Amino acid sequence: MRIAFGGLHTECSTYNPVLASADQFTVLRGNTMLKHPYFACLHDYPATFLPTLHARAVPGGPMTRAAYDSFKAEFLDRLSAAMPINGLYLAMHGAVFVDGMFDAEGDWISAARDLVGPDVPIAVSYDLHGNLSQTIIDQIDIYSTYRTAPHIDVEETQHRTLKMLMRCLQTGNRPALCWAPVPVLWPGERTSTVDEPARSLYASLPRREAPDGIWDASFNIGYVWADEPRATAAAVFTGTDRDAIANAASALAQEYWDLRAQFTFGSETGSLPDMVARALASRTHPVILADSGDNPTGGGVGDRADMLAALVAASARNTIVAGITDAPATARCFEAGEGETLDFSIGATLDTAESQPVQCTGEVLRLYPGDTPARHQAIVQIGGADGITLALAAYRRPYHDFTDFEALGLAPRAAGIVAVKSGYLSPDLASIANPNLMALSPGVVDQDVAHLPRPNKARPTYPFDTDFDFTPEVRWSARSS
């Protein structure tokens, strides 16, 4: 049994002016894919897995057309070389936006379908913040999406998808696929599965499945910072009992609609000045202070210094700021060397139109070379030994896990305040937050989504529009007839 696999995985805010080029992606090719931990799940199945290409990047702005076309062409070339195949597994995100193109996943998956032909089943796994379209649904046979946010079930979702594909190939029983879009678009920070009502909604998905008829129950929150027509929530069901999956999809879509006004932030929130003041006044520690509007894992630029400016102005003590993307400032640290004190201009090097730099003086504490200067990181101390410890990076990246801090000699558990570019917290940071504060800060992933410009989003959509009725409509994949 021969199964090809590959995919494209990133999340693109159309409000982010910094385009994502090919060099921002980690690209796995050929046999390297078989050895990579991301695809470790494949080794549990009795099949010959044929690698193609998988390109993955930290969320950001729209992909350049050149990067997309290059990856797509190489993927198709490698897929063609793997033929003949019995099945195709695509590990996708679902919120790719290519500069000048709507529905990038629809284009990618349609090209794969054209190449493999009508008889090869295509199975797709998705991030629950991905967006769907009828074009995508029409090309695939099997679908499953993450059930946790923060995402701790990536491998579990891959297994669900692959088990269905193996079941299809081993039994010859081809499932049907249907979806029911829901005109609701909330940010992930309001729909974390750690908090209600998303917690109970997603916990119910396994109970909606039935071994003999409903193979998979999935629900997509959608990606709100993509201004394109397909941005929407959706219930998606795979199975062999058409009536059962249609009824289940309709019921789940209606349930989400009925819950639409109940989604709220799971942490304490407020304006950036208010949350900084709250952090400084806290008698418990460490305070984890999230800069939500510039969160790189949500599509933020990562170079805004608004929070750093507020902390510097307040002479914050025992504070870690992790981190700010600033290639020029990082390069200056490497030119000067450890122990040197410099006058810095930090931030606003990528999104120069909307953000402002911070002027400050700091000592270069430590330098962490990457494979290239574009991967360098530096630690700068501002305001003396017990002041602000700032992580600078030459490239866009998050600092969300303990390993991110430990690699730079930082100890978040011992800090008074840890300021991070994040929305809902990673499991690591959430475990030590005392308290967890989220600043509704400015940026290209602004949480005040109802005020986002949306010339291309479907109308009506809640919460942009509020005075309209909704009745679920179940739509079938063209391959389910």
Short mmCIF file of C-alpha atoms in Angstrom, two decimals:
data_model
loop_
_atom_site.label_atom_id
_atom_site.label_comp_id
_atom_site.label_asym_id
_atom_site.label_seq_id
_atom_site.Cartn_x
_atom_site.Cartn_y
_atom_site.Cartn_z
CA MET A 1 0.00 0.00 0.00
CA ARG A 2 1.56 3.27 -1.15
CA ILE A 3 0.58 6.53 0.56
CA ALA A 4 2.12 9.86 -0.40
CA PHE A 5 2.23 12.70 2.15
CA GLY A 6 3.12 16.39 2.34
CA GLY A 7 1.52 19.78 2.86
CA LEU A 8 1.72 23.49 3.57
CA HIS A 9 1.30 24.81 7.10
CA THR A 10 1.18 28.43 8.24
CA GLU A 11 -1.31 31.10 9.27
CA CYS A 12 -1.45 34.45 7.48
CA SER A 13 -2.96 37.65 8.80
CA THR A 14 -4.06 39.76 5.84
CA TYR A 15 -3.67 42.78 8.13
CA ASN A 16 0.06 42.07 8.49
CA PRO A 17 2.01 44.18 5.93
CA VAL A 18 5.16 42.03 6.11
CA LEU A 19 5.01 39.34 3.43
CA ALA A 20 6.32 35.84 4.17
CA SER A 21 9.04 34.77 1.74
CA ALA A 22 10.32 31.24 1.15
CA ASP A 23 13.30 31.66 3.49
CA GLN A 24 10.94 32.03 6.47
CA PHE A 25 9.72 28.44 6.05
CA THR A 26 11.17 25.24 7.42
CA VAL A 27 10.96 22.92 4.46
CA LEU A 28 11.11 19.13 4.78
CA ARG A 29 11.81 17.20 1.60
CA GLY A 30 12.09 13.58 0.60
CA ASN A 31 13.38 11.05 3.11
CA THR A 32 14.06 13.80 5.69
CA MET A 33 10.31 13.86 6.22
CA LEU A 34 10.26 10.20 7.27
CA LYS A 35 12.82 10.89 10.01
CA HIS A 36 11.28 14.08 11.31
CA PRO A 37 9.37 13.98 14.65
CA TYR A 38 6.45 15.82 13.06
CA PHE A 39 5.69 12.73 10.98
CA ALA A 40 6.61 10.11 13.59
CA CYS A 41 3.02 8.88 13.55
CA LEU A 42 3.45 7.37 10.09
CA HIS A 43 5.59 4.54 11.44
CA ASP A 44 2.57 3.08 13.24
CA TYR A 45 0.81 2.06 10.02
CA PRO A 46 1.41 -0.90 7.64
CA ALA A 47 2.02 1.11 4.50
CA THR A 48 4.84 2.49 2.40
CA PHE A 49 4.81 6.23 2.97
CA LEU A 50 6.18 8.30 0.12
CA PRO A 51 7.46 11.76 1.12
CA THR A 52 6.94 14.81 -1.06
CA LEU A 53 7.36 18.27 0.53
CA HIS A 54 6.11 19.89 3.71
CA ALA A 55 6.65 23.64 4.24
CA ARG A 56 5.90 25.16 7.65
CA ALA A 57 6.41 28.65 9.09
CA VAL A 58 5.61 30.73 12.16
CA PRO A 59 2.35 32.57 11.40
CA GLY A 60 2.75 36.02 9.87
CA GLY A 61 1.74 38.02 6.85
CA PRO A 62 0.57 36.76 3.45
CA MET A 63 2.89 34.44 1.56
CA THR A 64 4.55 35.90 -1.48
CA ARG A 65 3.21 34.45 -4.69
CA ALA A 66 6.75 33.41 -5.63
CA ALA A 67 7.16 31.38 -2.44
CA TYR A 68 3.80 29.68 -2.84
CA ASP A 69 4.30 28.87 -6.52
CA SER A 70 7.76 27.46 -5.80
CA PHE A 71 6.57 25.18 -2.99
CA LYS A 72 3.51 24.07 -4.92
CA ALA A 73 5.52 23.22 -8.04
CA GLU A 74 8.05 21.19 -6.06
CA PHE A 75 5.30 19.39 -4.14
CA LEU A 76 3.56 18.43 -7.38
CA ASP A 77 6.82 17.29 -8.97
CA ARG A 78 7.59 15.05 -6.01
CA LEU A 79 4.01 13.79 -5.89
CA SER A 80 4.19 12.94 -9.57
CA ALA A 81 7.42 11.03 -9.01
CA ALA A 82 5.76 9.01 -6.24
CA MET A 83 2.97 7.76 -8.50
CA PRO A 84 1.24 5.35 -8.60
CA ILE A 85 -0.21 5.75 -5.10
CA ASN A 86 -3.17 4.32 -3.22
CA GLY A 87 -3.77 7.33 -0.99
CA LEU A 88 -2.60 10.87 -0.19
CA TYR A 89 -2.27 12.45 3.26
CA LEU A 90 -1.96 16.25 3.49
CA ALA A 91 -0.95 17.89 6.78
CA MET A 92 -2.28 21.43 6.33
CA HIS A 93 -3.02 24.42 8.53
CA GLY A 94 -5.95 25.97 6.70
CA ALA A 95 -5.23 29.69 7.10
CA VAL A 96 -2.68 30.27 4.36
CA PHE A 97 -3.24 33.46 2.42
CA VAL A 98 -1.17 34.09 -0.68
CA ASP A 99 -0.64 37.65 -1.85
CA GLY A 100 -3.18 38.23 -4.62
CA MET A 101 -5.00 34.90 -4.17
CA PHE A 102 -8.04 33.75 -2.25
CA ASP A 103 -8.28 30.15 -0.96
CA ALA A 104 -4.67 28.98 -1.21
CA GLU A 105 -5.47 25.58 0.32
CA GLY A 106 -8.23 25.13 -2.24
CA ASP A 107 -5.70 25.76 -5.00
CA TRP A 108 -3.09 23.42 -3.47
CA ILE A 109 -5.50 20.55 -2.80
CA SER A 110 -7.22 20.93 -6.19
CA ALA A 111 -3.84 20.68 -7.93
CA ALA A 112 -3.11 17.51 -5.97
CA ARG A 113 -6.48 16.06 -6.94
CA ASP A 114 -5.91 16.84 -10.61
CA LEU A 115 -2.61 14.98 -10.45
CA VAL A 116 -3.65 11.84 -8.52
CA GLY A 117 -6.97 11.46 -10.30
CA PRO A 118 -10.48 10.72 -9.03
CA ASP A 119 -9.87 7.27 -7.55
CA VAL A 120 -7.20 8.10 -4.96
CA PRO A 121 -8.64 9.06 -1.55
CA ILE A 122 -7.22 12.28 -0.10
CA ALA A 123 -7.13 12.67 3.69
CA VAL A 124 -6.46 16.08 5.26
CA SER A 125 -5.65 17.15 8.82
CA TYR A 126 -6.17 20.78 9.80
CA ASP A 127 -5.62 23.31 12.55
CA LEU A 128 -8.95 24.22 14.15
CA HIS A 129 -8.18 27.85 13.25
CA GLY A 130 -8.11 26.99 9.56
CA ASN A 131 -10.69 28.17 7.04
CA LEU A 132 -12.56 25.91 4.64
CA SER A 133 -14.30 26.35 1.30
CA GLN A 134 -16.52 24.27 -0.94
CA THR A 135 -13.54 23.95 -3.30
CA ILE A 136 -11.53 22.23 -0.57
CA ILE A 137 -14.38 20.00 0.56
CA ASP A 138 -15.08 18.92 -3.03
CA GLN A 139 -11.55 17.57 -3.50
CA ILE A 140 -11.15 15.47 -0.34
CA ASP A 141 -12.59 12.32 1.19
CA ILE A 142 -11.40 12.39 4.82
CA TYR A 143 -10.95 15.28 7.24
CA SER A 144 -10.02 15.86 10.87
CA THR A 145 -8.97 18.92 12.83
CA TYR A 146 -7.30 19.68 16.14
CA ARG A 147 -9.54 19.59 19.19
CA THR A 148 -7.37 21.66 21.50
CA ALA A 149 -6.28 25.29 21.64
CA PRO A 150 -3.49 25.65 22.70
CA HIS A 151 -2.69 22.83 20.30
CA ILE A 152 -1.55 19.80 22.24
CA ASP A 153 -3.22 17.16 20.07
CA VAL A 154 -1.38 17.57 16.76
CA GLU A 155 -0.16 13.98 16.66
CA GLU A 156 -3.50 12.69 17.89
CA THR A 157 -5.22 14.49 15.00
CA GLN A 158 -2.74 13.00 12.54
CA HIS A 159 -3.55 9.55 13.91
CA ARG A 160 -7.30 10.11 13.55
CA THR A 161 -6.80 11.14 9.94
CA LEU A 162 -4.47 8.28 9.07
CA LYS A 163 -6.66 5.68 10.75
CA MET A 164 -9.57 6.75 8.56
CA LEU A 165 -7.40 6.65 5.45
CA MET A 166 -6.15 3.15 6.31
CA ARG A 167 -9.72 2.03 7.02
CA CYS A 168 -10.80 3.33 3.65
CA LEU A 169 -7.94 1.64 1.79
CA GLN A 170 -8.11 -1.67 3.66
CA THR A 171 -11.89 -2.11 3.43
CA GLY A 172 -12.61 -0.33 0.17
CA ASN A 173 -15.35 1.52 2.03
CA ARG A 174 -15.19 5.13 0.84
CA PRO A 175 -16.70 7.61 3.34
CA ALA A 176 -18.82 10.63 2.53
CA LEU A 177 -17.92 14.12 3.69
CA CYS A 178 -20.17 17.05 4.57
CA TRP A 179 -19.83 20.42 6.23
CA ALA A 180 -22.08 23.08 7.71
CA PRO A 181 -20.56 26.59 7.74
CA VAL A 182 -21.49 28.83 10.68
CA PRO A 183 -21.29 32.63 10.16
CA VAL A 184 -19.34 33.28 13.37
CA LEU A 185 -15.69 34.39 13.58
CA TRP A 186 -14.11 34.74 17.00
CA PRO A 187 -10.37 34.96 17.69
CA GLY A 188 -8.68 31.94 19.22
CA GLU A 189 -8.23 33.85 22.47
CA ARG A 190 -12.01 33.85 23.00
CA THR A 191 -12.41 30.19 22.01
CA SER A 192 -9.63 28.39 23.85
CA THR A 193 -10.59 24.82 24.68
CA VAL A 194 -9.23 25.41 28.18
CA ASP A 195 -12.24 27.65 28.82
CA GLU A 196 -15.99 27.34 28.49
CA PRO A 197 -17.97 27.04 26.32
CA ALA A 198 -15.36 25.77 23.82
CA ARG A 199 -14.06 23.31 26.39
CA SER A 200 -17.34 21.39 26.58
CA LEU A 201 -18.08 21.77 22.88
CA TYR A 202 -14.81 20.14 21.84
CA ALA A 203 -14.98 17.53 24.60
CA SER A 204 -18.28 16.42 23.09
CA LEU A 205 -16.84 15.64 19.65
CA PRO A 206 -15.81 12.03 20.36
CA ARG A 207 -19.32 11.33 21.66
CA ARG A 208 -20.78 12.51 18.36
CA GLU A 209 -18.93 9.76 16.49
CA ALA A 210 -20.30 6.27 15.88
CA PRO A 211 -18.01 3.40 14.79
CA ASP A 212 -20.39 2.15 12.11
CA GLY A 213 -21.45 5.44 10.55
CA ILE A 214 -19.69 8.59 11.79
CA TRP A 215 -15.91 8.25 11.46
CA ASP A 216 -14.94 11.76 12.56
CA ALA A 217 -16.56 14.84 14.07
CA SER A 218 -14.63 18.08 13.58
CA PHE A 219 -15.25 21.73 14.24
CA ASN A 220 -13.32 24.70 12.87
CA ILE A 221 -13.32 28.00 14.75
CA GLY A 222 -11.85 29.60 11.61
CA TYR A 223 -9.21 32.32 11.35
CA VAL A 224 -10.61 35.79 11.95
CA TRP A 225 -7.57 37.81 10.78
CA ALA A 226 -7.89 36.57 7.20
CA ASP A 227 -10.04 38.94 5.19
CA GLU A 228 -11.25 36.48 2.59
CA PRO A 229 -14.65 35.00 1.72
CA ARG A 230 -13.97 31.53 3.14
CA ALA A 231 -13.22 32.80 6.67
CA THR A 232 -15.89 31.13 8.77
CA ALA A 233 -16.53 28.58 11.49
CA ALA A 234 -17.71 25.17 10.29
CA ALA A 235 -18.80 21.71 11.44
CA VAL A 236 -17.24 18.94 9.32
CA PHE A 237 -18.16 15.25 9.43
CA THR A 238 -16.69 12.18 7.73
CA GLY A 239 -18.56 8.88 7.65
CA THR A 240 -20.51 6.25 5.79
CA ASP A 241 -23.99 6.92 7.19
CA ARG A 242 -25.06 9.96 5.17
CA ASP A 243 -28.14 10.73 7.25
CA ALA A 244 -26.20 10.43 10.50
CA ILE A 245 -23.34 12.72 9.48
CA ALA A 246 -25.72 15.29 7.98
CA ASN A 247 -27.84 15.40 11.12
CA ALA A 248 -24.76 15.57 13.34
CA ALA A 249 -23.21 18.39 11.30
CA SER A 250 -26.43 20.40 11.43
CA ALA A 251 -26.79 19.89 15.17
CA LEU A 252 -23.20 20.91 15.92
CA ALA A 253 -23.45 24.00 13.71
CA GLN A 254 -26.66 25.04 15.47
CA GLU A 255 -25.10 24.47 18.89
CA TYR A 256 -22.15 26.72 18.05
CA TRP A 257 -24.48 29.41 16.74
CA ASP A 258 -26.53 29.27 19.94
CA LEU A 259 -23.33 29.69 22.00
CA ARG A 260 -21.95 32.55 19.91
CA ALA A 261 -22.42 35.30 22.50
CA GLN A 262 -20.98 33.26 25.38
CA PHE A 263 -17.36 33.14 24.18
CA THR A 264 -15.08 35.36 26.21
CA PHE A 265 -11.45 35.66 27.20
CA GLY A 266 -10.24 33.06 29.69
CA SER A 267 -7.75 35.41 31.36
CA GLU A 268 -7.96 38.83 32.95
CA THR A 269 -7.87 41.41 30.14
CA GLY A 270 -7.62 45.16 29.71
CA SER A 271 -5.80 47.89 27.87
CA LEU A 272 -2.04 47.72 27.68
CA PRO A 273 -1.53 50.56 30.23
CA ASP A 274 -4.04 48.98 32.62
CA MET A 275 -2.48 45.51 32.39
CA VAL A 276 1.04 46.87 32.89
CA ALA A 277 -0.15 48.75 35.96
CA ARG A 278 -1.90 45.62 37.22
CA ALA A 279 1.29 43.57 36.70
CA LEU A 280 3.44 46.09 38.55
CA ALA A 281 1.02 46.16 41.48
CA SER A 282 0.65 42.39 41.76
CA ARG A 283 1.73 40.83 45.06
CA THR A 284 1.95 37.37 43.49
CA HIS A 285 4.46 36.21 40.91
CA PRO A 286 5.40 35.49 38.25
CA VAL A 287 2.90 37.67 36.42
CA ILE A 288 2.62 36.46 32.83
CA LEU A 289 1.75 39.52 30.77
CA ALA A 290 0.63 38.74 27.23
CA ASP A 291 0.99 41.26 24.39
CA SER A 292 -1.91 39.85 22.34
CA GLY A 293 -2.01 42.34 19.44
CA ASP A 294 1.51 41.45 18.29
CA ASN A 295 1.43 37.69 18.92
CA PRO A 296 3.61 36.01 16.23
CA THR A 297 1.84 32.66 16.66
CA GLY A 298 -1.41 34.38 15.68
CA GLY A 299 0.02 36.23 12.69
CA GLY A 300 1.52 39.25 14.47
CA VAL A 301 4.62 41.03 13.17
CA GLY A 302 6.56 40.55 16.41
CA ASP A 303 8.44 43.87 16.31
CA ARG A 304 6.13 46.14 18.31
CA ALA A 305 7.72 47.71 21.39
CA ASP A 306 4.59 49.21 23.01
CA MET A 307 4.77 46.95 26.04
CA LEU A 308 8.53 47.39 26.43
CA ALA A 309 8.02 51.17 26.32
CA ALA A 310 5.44 51.00 29.10
CA LEU A 311 7.66 48.80 31.27
CA VAL A 312 10.72 51.00 30.72
CA ALA A 313 8.70 54.13 31.56
CA ALA A 314 7.53 52.47 34.77
CA SER A 315 11.10 51.38 35.72
CA ALA A 316 9.90 47.77 35.98
CA ARG A 317 12.07 45.48 38.12
CA ASN A 318 12.82 41.76 37.89
CA THR A 319 11.10 41.66 34.50
CA ILE A 320 11.70 39.50 31.45
CA VAL A 321 10.52 40.73 28.05
CA ALA A 322 10.61 37.87 25.55
CA GLY A 323 10.97 39.00 23.02
CA ILE A 324 11.13 41.55 20.22
CA THR A 325 12.08 40.88 16.62
CA ASP A 326 14.72 43.44 15.67
CA ALA A 327 17.49 42.34 13.32
CA PRO A 328 19.40 45.67 13.37
CA ALA A 329 19.45 45.84 17.19
CA THR A 330 20.52 42.20 17.40
CA ALA A 331 23.31 42.83 14.90
CA ARG A 332 24.54 45.81 16.97
CA CYS A 333 24.79 43.54 19.99
CA PHE A 334 26.99 41.10 18.07
CA GLU A 335 29.14 43.91 16.69
CA ALA A 336 29.69 45.38 20.17
CA GLY A 337 30.11 42.14 22.09
CA GLU A 338 29.09 40.95 25.55
CA GLY A 339 29.53 43.41 28.38
CA GLU A 340 29.17 46.52 26.22
CA THR A 341 26.59 49.19 27.03
CA LEU A 342 24.75 50.67 24.05
CA ASP A 343 22.10 53.25 23.27
CA PHE A 344 19.38 51.33 21.49
CA SER A 345 16.45 52.01 19.22
CA ILE A 346 14.36 48.86 19.61
CA GLY A 347 11.34 47.78 17.59
CA ALA A 348 9.42 49.00 14.54
CA THR A 349 11.92 47.57 12.06
CA LEU A 350 9.39 45.50 10.09
CA ASP A 351 6.05 47.27 10.43
CA THR A 352 7.45 50.78 10.22
CA ALA A 353 4.10 52.42 9.47
CA GLU A 354 2.12 51.41 12.55
CA SER A 355 4.58 50.99 15.43
CA GLN A 356 7.18 53.14 17.16
CA PRO A 357 10.64 52.20 18.47
CA VAL A 358 11.79 52.56 22.07
CA GLN A 359 14.93 54.53 22.84
CA CYS A 360 16.82 53.05 25.78
CA THR A 361 20.25 52.17 27.13
CA GLY A 362 21.18 48.59 27.87
CA GLU A 363 24.06 46.24 28.50
CA VAL A 364 24.67 43.33 26.14
CA LEU A 365 24.56 40.41 28.58
CA ARG A 366 24.75 37.35 26.35
CA LEU A 367 24.94 36.49 22.67
CA TYR A 368 23.45 33.38 21.07
CA PRO A 369 24.65 32.82 17.50
CA GLY A 370 22.40 31.02 15.07
CA ASP A 371 23.39 29.13 11.95
CA THR A 372 23.43 32.48 10.17
CA PRO A 373 23.25 36.11 11.36
CA ALA A 374 19.56 36.01 10.45
CA ARG A 375 19.10 33.50 13.31
CA HIS A 376 21.04 35.38 16.01
CA GLN A 377 19.56 36.20 19.42
CA ALA A 378 20.84 38.50 22.16
CA ILE A 379 20.02 39.27 25.78
CA VAL A 380 20.08 42.94 26.81
CA GLN A 381 19.78 44.26 30.37
CA ILE A 382 17.93 47.57 30.75
CA GLY A 383 17.79 49.58 33.98
CA GLY A 384 20.44 47.71 35.91
CA ALA A 385 20.88 44.17 37.14
CA ASP A 386 17.39 43.94 38.65
CA GLY A 387 15.62 45.79 35.83
CA ILE A 388 14.33 44.52 32.49
CA THR A 389 15.95 41.55 30.78
CA LEU A 390 15.10 41.73 27.09
CA ALA A 391 15.39 38.94 24.51
CA LEU A 392 16.11 40.25 21.02
CA ALA A 393 15.85 38.08 17.93
CA ALA A 394 16.92 38.75 14.39
CA TYR A 395 13.97 36.68 13.18
CA ARG A 396 10.28 36.39 13.96
CA ARG A 397 9.68 33.81 16.65
CA PRO A 398 7.68 33.22 19.83
CA TYR A 399 8.96 32.55 23.34
CA HIS A 400 6.21 30.35 24.71
CA ASP A 401 7.84 27.22 26.15
CA PHE A 402 10.25 26.75 29.04
CA THR A 403 12.87 25.52 26.58
CA ASP A 404 12.70 28.88 24.73
CA PHE A 405 13.72 30.65 27.94
CA GLU A 406 16.20 28.08 29.20
CA ALA A 407 18.10 28.17 25.90
CA LEU A 408 18.79 31.87 26.61
CA GLY A 409 19.65 31.46 30.29
CA LEU A 410 16.34 32.98 31.42
CA ALA A 411 14.39 31.78 34.45
CA PRO A 412 10.70 32.73 34.08
CA ARG A 413 9.66 31.02 37.33
CA ALA A 414 11.92 33.36 39.33
CA ALA A 415 10.83 36.58 37.58
CA GLY A 416 8.37 39.10 38.91
CA ILE A 417 6.90 39.80 35.46
CA VAL A 418 7.31 37.84 32.24
CA ALA A 419 6.05 39.79 29.23
CA VAL A 420 5.49 37.66 26.13
CA LYS A 421 3.98 38.16 22.73
CA SER A 422 1.07 35.78 23.07
CA GLY A 423 -2.68 35.49 23.24
CA TYR A 424 -3.86 32.54 25.31
CA LEU A 425 -0.83 31.10 27.04
CA SER A 426 1.11 27.99 26.16
CA PRO A 427 0.66 25.14 28.66
CA ASP A 428 4.14 25.86 30.11
CA LEU A 429 3.52 29.53 30.83
CA ALA A 430 -0.06 28.93 31.93
CA SER A 431 1.22 26.50 34.57
CA ILE A 432 3.23 29.23 36.36
CA ALA A 433 1.07 32.32 35.67
CA ASN A 434 0.26 34.06 38.96
CA PRO A 435 -1.71 35.86 37.59
CA ASN A 436 -2.32 35.50 33.84
CA LEU A 437 -2.91 38.95 32.32
CA MET A 438 -3.64 39.64 28.66
CA ALA A 439 -3.21 43.13 27.29
CA LEU A 440 -5.61 43.99 24.49
CA SER A 441 -2.73 45.70 22.76
CA PRO A 442 -2.49 47.22 19.29
CA GLY A 443 -1.20 45.18 16.37
CA VAL A 444 -2.20 43.26 13.27
CA VAL A 445 -3.92 40.56 15.34
CA ASP A 446 -5.96 43.06 17.36
CA GLN A 447 -8.49 41.27 19.58
CA ASP A 448 -11.13 43.95 18.88
CA VAL A 449 -12.12 42.00 15.80
CA ALA A 450 -15.56 43.57 15.31
CA HIS A 451 -13.85 46.75 14.14
CA LEU A 452 -11.52 45.12 11.62
CA PRO A 453 -11.94 46.26 8.00
CA ARG A 454 -13.49 43.40 6.02
CA PRO A 455 -14.15 44.18 2.38
CA ASN A 456 -13.82 40.49 1.47
CA LYS A 457 -15.40 38.62 4.39
CA ALA A 458 -18.79 37.01 3.95
CA ARG A 459 -21.72 39.05 5.20
CA PRO A 460 -23.44 38.73 7.56
CA THR A 461 -20.94 37.29 10.04
CA TYR A 462 -21.09 37.55 13.82
CA PRO A 463 -19.77 39.58 15.72
CA PHE A 464 -19.25 42.03 12.85
CA ASP A 465 -23.00 41.79 12.25
CA THR A 466 -25.43 40.95 15.04
CA ASP A 467 -28.99 41.37 13.78
CA PHE A 468 -29.59 38.34 11.59
CA ASP A 469 -30.95 34.80 11.79
CA PHE A 470 -29.18 31.57 10.91
CA THR A 471 -30.32 28.06 10.04
CA PRO A 472 -27.62 25.45 9.35
CA GLU A 473 -27.23 24.26 5.77
CA VAL A 474 -25.40 20.98 5.25
CA ARG A 475 -23.25 20.92 2.14
CA TRP A 476 -21.76 17.79 0.61
CA SER A 477 -18.45 17.13 -1.02
CA ALA A 478 -18.84 16.61 -4.75
CA ARG A 479 -17.10 13.27 -4.20
CA SER A 480 -19.83 12.10 -1.81
CA SER A 481 -22.48 11.59 -4.46
#
